[in-house]
mmCIF file of C-alpha atoms in Angstrom:
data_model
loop_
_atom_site.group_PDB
_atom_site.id
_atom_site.type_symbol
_atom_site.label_atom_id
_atom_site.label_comp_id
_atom_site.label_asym_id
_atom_site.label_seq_id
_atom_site.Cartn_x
_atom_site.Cartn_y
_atom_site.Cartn_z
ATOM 1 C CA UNK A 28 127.848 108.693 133.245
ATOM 2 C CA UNK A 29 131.652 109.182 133.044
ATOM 3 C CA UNK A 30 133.203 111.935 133.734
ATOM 4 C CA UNK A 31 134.470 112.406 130.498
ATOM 5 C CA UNK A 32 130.649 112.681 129.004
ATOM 6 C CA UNK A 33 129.774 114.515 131.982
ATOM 7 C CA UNK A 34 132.283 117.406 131.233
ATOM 8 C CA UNK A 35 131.002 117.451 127.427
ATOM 9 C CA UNK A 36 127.428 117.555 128.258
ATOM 10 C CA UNK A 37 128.562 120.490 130.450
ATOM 11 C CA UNK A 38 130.477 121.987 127.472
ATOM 12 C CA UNK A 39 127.946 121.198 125.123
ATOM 13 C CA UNK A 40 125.196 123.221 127.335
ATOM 14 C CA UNK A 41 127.124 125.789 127.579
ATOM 15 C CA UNK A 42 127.588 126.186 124.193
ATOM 16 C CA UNK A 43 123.847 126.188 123.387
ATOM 17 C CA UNK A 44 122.662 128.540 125.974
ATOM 18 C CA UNK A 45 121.169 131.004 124.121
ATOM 19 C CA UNK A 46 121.930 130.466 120.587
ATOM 20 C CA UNK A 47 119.342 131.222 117.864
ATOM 21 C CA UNK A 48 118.637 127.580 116.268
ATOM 22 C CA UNK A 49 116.119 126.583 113.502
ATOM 23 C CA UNK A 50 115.033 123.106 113.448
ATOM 24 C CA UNK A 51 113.526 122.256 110.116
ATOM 25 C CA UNK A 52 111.788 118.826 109.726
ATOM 26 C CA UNK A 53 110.379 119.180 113.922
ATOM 27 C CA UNK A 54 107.576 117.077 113.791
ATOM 28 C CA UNK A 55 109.475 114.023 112.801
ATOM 29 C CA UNK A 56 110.731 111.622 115.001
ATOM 30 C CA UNK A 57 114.118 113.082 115.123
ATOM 31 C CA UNK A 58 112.890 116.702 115.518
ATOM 32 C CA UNK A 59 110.715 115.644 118.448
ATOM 33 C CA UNK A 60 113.803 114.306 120.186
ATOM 34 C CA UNK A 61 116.187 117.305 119.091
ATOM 35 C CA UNK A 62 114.369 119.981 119.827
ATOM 36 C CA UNK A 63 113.294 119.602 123.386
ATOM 37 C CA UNK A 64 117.659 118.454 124.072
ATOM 38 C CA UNK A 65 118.179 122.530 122.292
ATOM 39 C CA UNK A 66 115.785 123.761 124.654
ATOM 40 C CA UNK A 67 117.246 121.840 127.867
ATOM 41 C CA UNK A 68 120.122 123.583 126.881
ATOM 42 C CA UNK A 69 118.935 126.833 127.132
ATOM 43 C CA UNK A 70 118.896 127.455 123.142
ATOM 44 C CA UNK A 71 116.023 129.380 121.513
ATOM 45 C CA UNK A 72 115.061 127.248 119.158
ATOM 46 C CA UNK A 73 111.738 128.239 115.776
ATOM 47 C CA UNK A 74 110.221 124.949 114.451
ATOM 48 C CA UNK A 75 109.155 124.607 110.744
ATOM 49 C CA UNK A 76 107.182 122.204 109.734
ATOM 50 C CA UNK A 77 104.819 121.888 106.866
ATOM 51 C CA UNK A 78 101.966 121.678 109.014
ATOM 52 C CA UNK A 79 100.528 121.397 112.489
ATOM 53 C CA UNK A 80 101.044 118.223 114.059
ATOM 54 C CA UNK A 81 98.721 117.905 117.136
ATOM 55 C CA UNK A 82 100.286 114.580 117.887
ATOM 56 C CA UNK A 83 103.395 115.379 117.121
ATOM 57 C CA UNK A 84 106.470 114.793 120.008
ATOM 58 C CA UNK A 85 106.786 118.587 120.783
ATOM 59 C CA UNK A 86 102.627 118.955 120.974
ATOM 60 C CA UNK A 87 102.168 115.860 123.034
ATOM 61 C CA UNK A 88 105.200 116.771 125.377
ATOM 62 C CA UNK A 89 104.042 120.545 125.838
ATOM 63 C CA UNK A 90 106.754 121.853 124.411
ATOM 64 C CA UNK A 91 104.876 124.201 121.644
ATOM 65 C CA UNK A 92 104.882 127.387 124.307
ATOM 66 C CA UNK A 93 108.665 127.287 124.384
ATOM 67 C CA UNK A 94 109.257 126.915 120.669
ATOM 68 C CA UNK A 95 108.557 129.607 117.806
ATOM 69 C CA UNK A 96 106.892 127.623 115.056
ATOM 70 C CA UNK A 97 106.684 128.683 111.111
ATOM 71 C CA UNK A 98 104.849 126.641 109.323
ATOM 72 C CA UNK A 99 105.451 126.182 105.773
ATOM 73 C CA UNK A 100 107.293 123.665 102.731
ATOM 74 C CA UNK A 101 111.035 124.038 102.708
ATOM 75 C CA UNK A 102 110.562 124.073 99.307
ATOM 76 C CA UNK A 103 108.869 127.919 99.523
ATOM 77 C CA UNK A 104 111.864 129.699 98.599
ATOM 78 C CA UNK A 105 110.464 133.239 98.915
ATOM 79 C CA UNK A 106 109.459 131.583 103.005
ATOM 80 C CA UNK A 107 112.718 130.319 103.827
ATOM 81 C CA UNK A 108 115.104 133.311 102.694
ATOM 82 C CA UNK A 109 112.511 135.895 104.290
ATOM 83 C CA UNK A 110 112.896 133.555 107.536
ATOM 84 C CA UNK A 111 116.750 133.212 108.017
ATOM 85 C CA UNK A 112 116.906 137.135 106.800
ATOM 86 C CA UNK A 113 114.926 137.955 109.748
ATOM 87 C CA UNK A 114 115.899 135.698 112.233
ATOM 88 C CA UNK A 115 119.495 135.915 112.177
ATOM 89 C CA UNK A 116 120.001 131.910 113.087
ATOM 90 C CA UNK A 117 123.157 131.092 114.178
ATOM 91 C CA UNK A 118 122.419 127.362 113.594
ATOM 92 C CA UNK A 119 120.312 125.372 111.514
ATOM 93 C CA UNK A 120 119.452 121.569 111.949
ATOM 94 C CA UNK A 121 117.823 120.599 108.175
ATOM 95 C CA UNK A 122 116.385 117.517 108.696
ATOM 96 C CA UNK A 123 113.094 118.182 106.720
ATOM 97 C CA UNK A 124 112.150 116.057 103.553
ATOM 98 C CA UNK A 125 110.254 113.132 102.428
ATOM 99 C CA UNK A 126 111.782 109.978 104.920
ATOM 100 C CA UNK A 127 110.097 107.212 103.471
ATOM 101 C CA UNK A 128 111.257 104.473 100.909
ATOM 102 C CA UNK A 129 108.366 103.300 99.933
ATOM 103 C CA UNK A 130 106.717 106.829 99.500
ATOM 104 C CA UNK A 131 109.584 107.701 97.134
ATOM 105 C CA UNK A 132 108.809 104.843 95.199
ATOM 106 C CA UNK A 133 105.112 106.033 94.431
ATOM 107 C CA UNK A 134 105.926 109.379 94.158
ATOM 108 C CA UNK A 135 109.388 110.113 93.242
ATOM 109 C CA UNK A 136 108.745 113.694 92.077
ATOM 110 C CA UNK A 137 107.450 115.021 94.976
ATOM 111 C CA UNK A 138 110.472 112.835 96.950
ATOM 112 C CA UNK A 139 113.072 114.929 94.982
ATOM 113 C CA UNK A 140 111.179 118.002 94.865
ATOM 114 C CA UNK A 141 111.111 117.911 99.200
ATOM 115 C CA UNK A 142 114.964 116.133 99.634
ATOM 116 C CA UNK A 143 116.631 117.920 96.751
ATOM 117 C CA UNK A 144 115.154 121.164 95.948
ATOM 118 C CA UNK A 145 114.384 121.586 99.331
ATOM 119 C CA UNK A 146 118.137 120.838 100.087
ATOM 120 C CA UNK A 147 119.606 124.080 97.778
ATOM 121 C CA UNK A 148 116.449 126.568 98.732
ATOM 122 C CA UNK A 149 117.727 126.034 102.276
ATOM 123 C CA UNK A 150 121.567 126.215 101.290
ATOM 124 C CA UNK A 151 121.554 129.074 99.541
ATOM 125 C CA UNK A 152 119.439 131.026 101.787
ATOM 126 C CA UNK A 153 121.729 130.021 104.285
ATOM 127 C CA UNK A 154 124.488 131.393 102.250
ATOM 128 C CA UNK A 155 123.089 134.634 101.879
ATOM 129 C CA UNK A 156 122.191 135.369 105.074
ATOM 130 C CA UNK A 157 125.583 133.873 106.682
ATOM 131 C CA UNK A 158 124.623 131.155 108.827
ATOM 132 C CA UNK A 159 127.292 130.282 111.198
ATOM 133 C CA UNK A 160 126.862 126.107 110.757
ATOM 134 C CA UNK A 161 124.553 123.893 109.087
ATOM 135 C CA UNK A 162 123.845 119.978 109.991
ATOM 136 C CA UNK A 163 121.952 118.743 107.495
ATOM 137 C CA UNK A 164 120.043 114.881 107.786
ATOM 138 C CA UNK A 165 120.973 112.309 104.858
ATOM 139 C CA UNK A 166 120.970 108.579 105.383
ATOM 140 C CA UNK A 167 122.445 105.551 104.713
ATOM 141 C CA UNK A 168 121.348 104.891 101.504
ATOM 142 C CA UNK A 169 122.940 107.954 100.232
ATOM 143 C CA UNK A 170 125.920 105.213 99.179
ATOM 144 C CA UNK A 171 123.056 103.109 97.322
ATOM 145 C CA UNK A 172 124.046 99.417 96.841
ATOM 146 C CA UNK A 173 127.889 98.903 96.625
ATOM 147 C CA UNK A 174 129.694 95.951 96.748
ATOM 148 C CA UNK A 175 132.088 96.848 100.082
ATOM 149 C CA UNK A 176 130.598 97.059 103.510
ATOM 150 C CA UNK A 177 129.735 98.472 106.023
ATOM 151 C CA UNK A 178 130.439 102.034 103.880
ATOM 152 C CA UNK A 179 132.899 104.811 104.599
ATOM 153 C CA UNK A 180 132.556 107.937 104.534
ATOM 154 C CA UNK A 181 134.993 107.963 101.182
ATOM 155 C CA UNK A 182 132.701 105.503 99.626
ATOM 156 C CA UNK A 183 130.652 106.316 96.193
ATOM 157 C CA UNK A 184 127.270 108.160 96.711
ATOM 158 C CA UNK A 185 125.110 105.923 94.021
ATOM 159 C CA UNK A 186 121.764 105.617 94.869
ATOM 160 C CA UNK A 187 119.597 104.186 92.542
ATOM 161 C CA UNK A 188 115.827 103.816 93.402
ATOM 162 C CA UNK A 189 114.174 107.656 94.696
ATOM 163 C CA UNK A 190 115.194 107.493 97.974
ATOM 164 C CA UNK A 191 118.648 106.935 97.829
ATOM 165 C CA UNK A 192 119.088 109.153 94.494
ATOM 166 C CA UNK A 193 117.291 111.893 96.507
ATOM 167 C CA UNK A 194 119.906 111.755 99.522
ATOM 168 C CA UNK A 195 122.691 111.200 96.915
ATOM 169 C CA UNK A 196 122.088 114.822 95.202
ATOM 170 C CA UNK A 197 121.276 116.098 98.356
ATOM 171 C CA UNK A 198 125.148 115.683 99.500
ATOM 172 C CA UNK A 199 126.584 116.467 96.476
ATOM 173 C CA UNK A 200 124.618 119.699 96.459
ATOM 174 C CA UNK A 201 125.967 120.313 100.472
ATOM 175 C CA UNK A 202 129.285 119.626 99.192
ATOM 176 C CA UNK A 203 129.303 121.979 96.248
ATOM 177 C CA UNK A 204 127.814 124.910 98.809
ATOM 178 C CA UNK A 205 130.621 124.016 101.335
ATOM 179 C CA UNK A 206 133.641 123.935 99.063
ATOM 180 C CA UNK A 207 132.432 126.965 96.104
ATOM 181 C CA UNK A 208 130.836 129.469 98.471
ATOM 182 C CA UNK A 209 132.282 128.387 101.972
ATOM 183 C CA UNK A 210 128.895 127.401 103.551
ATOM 184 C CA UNK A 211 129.748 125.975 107.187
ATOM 185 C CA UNK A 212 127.633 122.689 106.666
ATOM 186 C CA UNK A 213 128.703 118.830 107.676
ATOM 187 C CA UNK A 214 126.578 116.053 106.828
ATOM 188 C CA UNK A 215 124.919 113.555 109.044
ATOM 189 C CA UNK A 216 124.454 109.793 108.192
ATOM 190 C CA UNK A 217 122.541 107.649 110.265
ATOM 191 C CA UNK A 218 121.117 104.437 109.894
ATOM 192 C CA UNK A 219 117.725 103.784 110.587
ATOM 193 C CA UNK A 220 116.618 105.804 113.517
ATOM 194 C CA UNK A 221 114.237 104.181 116.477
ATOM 195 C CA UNK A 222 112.309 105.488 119.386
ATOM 196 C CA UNK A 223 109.255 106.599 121.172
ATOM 197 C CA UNK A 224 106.861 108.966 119.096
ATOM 198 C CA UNK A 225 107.531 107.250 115.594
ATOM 199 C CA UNK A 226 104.031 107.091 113.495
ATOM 200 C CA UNK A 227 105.328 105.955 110.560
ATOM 201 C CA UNK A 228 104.006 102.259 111.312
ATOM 202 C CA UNK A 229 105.169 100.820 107.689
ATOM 203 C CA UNK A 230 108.825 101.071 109.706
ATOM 204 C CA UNK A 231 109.762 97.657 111.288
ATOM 205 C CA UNK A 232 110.311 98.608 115.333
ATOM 206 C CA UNK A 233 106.959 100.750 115.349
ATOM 207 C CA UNK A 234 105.058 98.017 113.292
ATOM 208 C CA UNK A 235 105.978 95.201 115.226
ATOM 209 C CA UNK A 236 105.505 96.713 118.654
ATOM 210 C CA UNK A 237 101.943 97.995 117.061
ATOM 211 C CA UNK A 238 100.914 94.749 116.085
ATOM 212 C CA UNK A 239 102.352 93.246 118.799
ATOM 213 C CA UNK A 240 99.922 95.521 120.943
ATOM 214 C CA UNK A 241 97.327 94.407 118.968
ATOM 215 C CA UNK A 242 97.796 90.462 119.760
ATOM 216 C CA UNK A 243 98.377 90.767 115.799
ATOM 217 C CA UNK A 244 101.204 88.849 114.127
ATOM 218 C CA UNK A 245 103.598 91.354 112.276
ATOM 219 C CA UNK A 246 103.979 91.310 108.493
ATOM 220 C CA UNK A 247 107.177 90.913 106.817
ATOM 221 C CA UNK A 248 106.583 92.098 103.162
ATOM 222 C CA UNK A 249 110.049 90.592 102.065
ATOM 223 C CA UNK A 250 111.765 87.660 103.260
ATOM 224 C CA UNK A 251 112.945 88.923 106.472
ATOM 225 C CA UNK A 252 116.822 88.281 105.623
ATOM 226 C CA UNK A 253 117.600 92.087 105.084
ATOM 227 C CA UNK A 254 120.436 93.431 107.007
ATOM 228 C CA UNK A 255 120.274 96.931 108.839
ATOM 229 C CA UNK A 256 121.140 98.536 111.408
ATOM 230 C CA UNK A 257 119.497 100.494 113.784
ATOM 231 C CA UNK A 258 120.683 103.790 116.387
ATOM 232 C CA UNK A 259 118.144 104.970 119.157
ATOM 233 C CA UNK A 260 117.009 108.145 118.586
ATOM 234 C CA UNK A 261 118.483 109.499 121.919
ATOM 235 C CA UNK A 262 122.096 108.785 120.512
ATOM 236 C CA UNK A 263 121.265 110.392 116.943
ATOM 237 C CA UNK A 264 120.502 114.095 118.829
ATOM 238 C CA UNK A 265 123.778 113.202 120.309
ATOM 239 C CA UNK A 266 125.247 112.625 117.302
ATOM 240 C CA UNK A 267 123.746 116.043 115.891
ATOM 241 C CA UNK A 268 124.866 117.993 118.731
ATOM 242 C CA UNK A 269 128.218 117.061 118.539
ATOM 243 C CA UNK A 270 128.671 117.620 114.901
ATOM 244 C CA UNK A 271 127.509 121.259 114.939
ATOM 245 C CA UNK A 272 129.699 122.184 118.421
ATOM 246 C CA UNK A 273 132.466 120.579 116.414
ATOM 247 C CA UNK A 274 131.643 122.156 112.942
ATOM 248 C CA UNK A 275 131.653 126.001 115.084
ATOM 249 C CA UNK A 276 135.327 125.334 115.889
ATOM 250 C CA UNK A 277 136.720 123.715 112.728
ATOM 251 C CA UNK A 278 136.063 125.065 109.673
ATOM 252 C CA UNK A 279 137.811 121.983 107.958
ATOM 253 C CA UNK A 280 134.466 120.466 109.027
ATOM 254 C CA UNK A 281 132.505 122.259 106.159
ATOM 255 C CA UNK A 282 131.415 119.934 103.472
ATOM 256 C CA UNK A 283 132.208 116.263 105.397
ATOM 257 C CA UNK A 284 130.220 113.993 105.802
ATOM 258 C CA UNK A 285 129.795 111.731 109.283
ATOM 259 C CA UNK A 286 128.211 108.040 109.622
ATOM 260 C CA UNK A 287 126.444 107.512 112.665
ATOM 261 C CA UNK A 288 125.511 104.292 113.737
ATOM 262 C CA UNK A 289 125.821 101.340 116.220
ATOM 263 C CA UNK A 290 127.373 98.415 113.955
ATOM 264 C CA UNK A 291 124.901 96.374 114.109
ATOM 265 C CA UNK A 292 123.821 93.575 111.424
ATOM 266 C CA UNK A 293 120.468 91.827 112.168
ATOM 267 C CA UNK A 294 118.331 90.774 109.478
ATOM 268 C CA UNK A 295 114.900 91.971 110.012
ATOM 269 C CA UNK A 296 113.634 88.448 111.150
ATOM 270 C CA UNK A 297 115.951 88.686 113.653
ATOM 271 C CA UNK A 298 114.753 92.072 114.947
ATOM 272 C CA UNK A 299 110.970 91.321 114.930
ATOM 273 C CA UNK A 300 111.495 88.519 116.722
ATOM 274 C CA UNK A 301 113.739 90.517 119.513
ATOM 275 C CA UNK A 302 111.026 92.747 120.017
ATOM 276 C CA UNK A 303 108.312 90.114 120.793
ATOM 277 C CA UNK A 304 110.651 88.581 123.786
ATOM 278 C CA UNK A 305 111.443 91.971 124.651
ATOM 279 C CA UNK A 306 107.363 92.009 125.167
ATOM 280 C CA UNK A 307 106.876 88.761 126.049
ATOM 281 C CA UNK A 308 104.842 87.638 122.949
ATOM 282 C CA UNK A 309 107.241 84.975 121.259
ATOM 283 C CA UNK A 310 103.893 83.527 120.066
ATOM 284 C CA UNK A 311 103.328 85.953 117.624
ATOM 285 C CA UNK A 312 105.961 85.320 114.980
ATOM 286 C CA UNK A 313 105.822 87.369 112.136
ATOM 287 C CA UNK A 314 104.051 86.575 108.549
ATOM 288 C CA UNK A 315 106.892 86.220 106.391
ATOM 289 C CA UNK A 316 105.037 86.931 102.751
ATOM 290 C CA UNK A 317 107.897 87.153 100.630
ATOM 291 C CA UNK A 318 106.716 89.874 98.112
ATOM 292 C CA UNK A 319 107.880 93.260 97.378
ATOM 293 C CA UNK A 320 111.668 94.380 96.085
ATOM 294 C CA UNK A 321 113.463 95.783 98.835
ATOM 295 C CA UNK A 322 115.622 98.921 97.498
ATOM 296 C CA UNK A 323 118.983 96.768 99.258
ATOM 297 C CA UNK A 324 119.204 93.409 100.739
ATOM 298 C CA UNK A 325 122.002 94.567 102.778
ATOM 299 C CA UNK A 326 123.220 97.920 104.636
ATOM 300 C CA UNK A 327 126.088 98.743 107.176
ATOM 301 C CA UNK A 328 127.936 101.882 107.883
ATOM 302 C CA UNK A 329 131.363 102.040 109.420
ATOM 303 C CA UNK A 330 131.372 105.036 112.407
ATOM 304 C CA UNK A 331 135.195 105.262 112.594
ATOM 305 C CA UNK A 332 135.630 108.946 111.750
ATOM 306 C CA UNK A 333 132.598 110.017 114.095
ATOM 307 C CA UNK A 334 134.451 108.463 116.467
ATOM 308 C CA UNK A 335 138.070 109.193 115.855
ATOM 309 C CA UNK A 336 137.172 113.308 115.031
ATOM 310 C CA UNK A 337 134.134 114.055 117.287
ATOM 311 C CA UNK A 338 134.592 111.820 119.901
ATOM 312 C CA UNK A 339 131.156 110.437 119.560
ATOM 313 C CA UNK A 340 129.800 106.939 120.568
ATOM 314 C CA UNK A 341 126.720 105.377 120.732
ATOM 315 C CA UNK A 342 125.162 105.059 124.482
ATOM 316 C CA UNK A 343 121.762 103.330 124.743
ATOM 317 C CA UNK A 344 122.290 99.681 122.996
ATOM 318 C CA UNK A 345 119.547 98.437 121.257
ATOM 319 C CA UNK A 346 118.516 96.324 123.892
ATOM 320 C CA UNK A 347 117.920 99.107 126.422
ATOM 321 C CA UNK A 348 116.629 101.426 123.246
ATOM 322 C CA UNK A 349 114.063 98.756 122.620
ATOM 323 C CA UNK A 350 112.816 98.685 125.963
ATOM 324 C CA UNK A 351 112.628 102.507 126.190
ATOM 325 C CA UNK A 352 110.603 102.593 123.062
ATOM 326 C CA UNK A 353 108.172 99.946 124.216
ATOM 327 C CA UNK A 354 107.718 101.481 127.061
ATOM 328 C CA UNK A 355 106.887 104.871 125.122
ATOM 329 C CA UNK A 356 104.121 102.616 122.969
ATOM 330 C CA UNK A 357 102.843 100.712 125.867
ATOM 331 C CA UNK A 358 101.926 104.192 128.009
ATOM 332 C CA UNK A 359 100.793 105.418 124.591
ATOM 333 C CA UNK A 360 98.619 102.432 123.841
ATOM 334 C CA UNK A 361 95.382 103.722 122.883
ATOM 335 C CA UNK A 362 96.453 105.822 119.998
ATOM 336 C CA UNK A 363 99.463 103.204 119.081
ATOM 337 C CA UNK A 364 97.121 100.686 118.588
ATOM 338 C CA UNK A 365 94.760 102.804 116.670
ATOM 339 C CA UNK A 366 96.816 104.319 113.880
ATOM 340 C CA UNK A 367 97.831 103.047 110.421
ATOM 341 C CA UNK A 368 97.622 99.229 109.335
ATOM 342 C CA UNK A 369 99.754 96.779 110.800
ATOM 343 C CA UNK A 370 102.993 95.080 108.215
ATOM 344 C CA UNK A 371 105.844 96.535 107.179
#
């Protein structure tokens, strides 16, 4: 590590130590990875999540003792205002909701009931009780299909299938609570997150290293030549970390938004097929079945500002993040192989 990081890690934990954090969304693959970095650095951190998740990150890692966990729908508005009344949090992480595309495609009410009413319970709760900063977890295809990648920041928010229309609203709804009633919340954009502890197995990485565990060929619904790109987990609590320390100290913060990503462009094809060298199963090449409407053939985000006003960078390439995560499934074998259908 350089010394530079080295003397913002040491910043960064002592900016945490102590603080009163909520982490909404915890059971996710995100929220496994972000909570556990709060509590490293010393923050007190309560957990809500809809449910109990036995085989969840923070279960299977031991880390339930050291969190206080509500359980509950961020959509229970009477819940969430009776929370951050009580609790007095000086920081919220909102990265609950409904994360899957082809969920929001079956169910699209639900999808915006979670993502977008969810989104202004939270806000406005927030709002009256003061919370000092808000990051709240949007996406990539917030921008929706335009014609001019990858997408800035500035860039039109015009989703059009669930999904995307959910994350859309979502921002315009931060945006109105940051610039009308001076709610201290910045948005985060990431691309499509990887990394050890994922169960949703429809997503490509954890489908092809499942099947791959399986001696199973993967299978690509589409054609494979969809772009995307892809940001280890590890970097994304990064990412989040370094948006809220930086939101504290600059109000001019409130209401942005930040893309997060690596820059890469591999077509899904590509991908699979990097993650059965990376295991040593080139044999296996994926079932290309051509079916299905992807939401967008193509998706890039540009990370300049991240970089340019926070400082951040991506660490772990995705080599290095795909061996990490294989790793994670290969010590986890027994229950990777054993959980949801294989084909994404």
């Amino acid at each position: 590590m350089s010394s530079a990081a080295e003397e913002r890690t040491s910043i960064s934990n002592s900016y945490w130590q102590g603080r009163n954090v909520l982490v909404t969304g915890a059971t996710g693959l995100l929220g496994g990875w972000l909570a556990p970095a709060l509590i490293g650095r010393g923050a007190k951190v309560t957990a809500l999540a809809r449910h109990e998740a036995p085989h969840s990150l923070l279960a299977r890692g031991g880390w339930l003792p050291r969190i206080s966990s509500v359980f509950g729908s961020v959509c229970d508005r009477d819940l969430i205002r009776g929370l951050l009344a009580e609790r007095s949090f000086e920081t919220i992480f909102h990265l609950g909701g409904q994360p899957l595309v082809d969920v929001a495609r079956k169910d699209p009410v639900s999808t915006l009931e979670t993502n977008v009413r969810g989104c202004w319970i939270l806000l406005d709760a927030a709002r009256e009780a003061g919370v000092g900063q808000i990051v709240m977890a949007s996406s990539e295809k917030a921008y929706g299909a335009g014609s001019r990648m990858p997408y800035r920041e500035d860039a039109p928010l015009q989703g059009r299938y669930p999904y995307g229309v959910s994350k859309s609203c979502a921002d315009l709804i931060a945006g109105m609570y940051a610039h009308t009633y001076g709610v201290r919340v910045a948005i985060a954009r990431c691309v499509n997150l990887f990394g050890g502890g994922d169960r949703n197995f429809s997503r490509l990485i954890p489908g092809v290293i499942q099947a791959t565990l399986r001696s199973q060929s993967f299978q690509i619904r589409g054609d494979g030549k969809s772009i995307r790109d892809f940001l280890y987990v590890e970097d994304a609590v990064e990412a989040y970390l370094t948006l809220a320390e930086h939101l504290a100290e600059d109000a001019s913060l409130a209401g942005e938004a930040f893309n997060f990503c690596q820059g890469l462009h591999m077509t899904m094809l590509d991908l699979t097929e990097k993650i059965l060298a990376l295991m040593g199963r080139p044999e296996l090449r994926p079932v290309v079945q051509n079916i299905g409407k992807p939401d967008h053939l193509s998706q890039g985000l540009d990370a300049s500002k991240a970089h340019q006003r926070l400082g951040w960078e991506a660490r772990i390439g995705l080599e290095e993040g795909l061996r990490r995560t294989i790793a994670w499934y290969r010590q986890h074998m027994q229950e990777a192989v054993a959980v949801a259908p294989v084909g994404a």
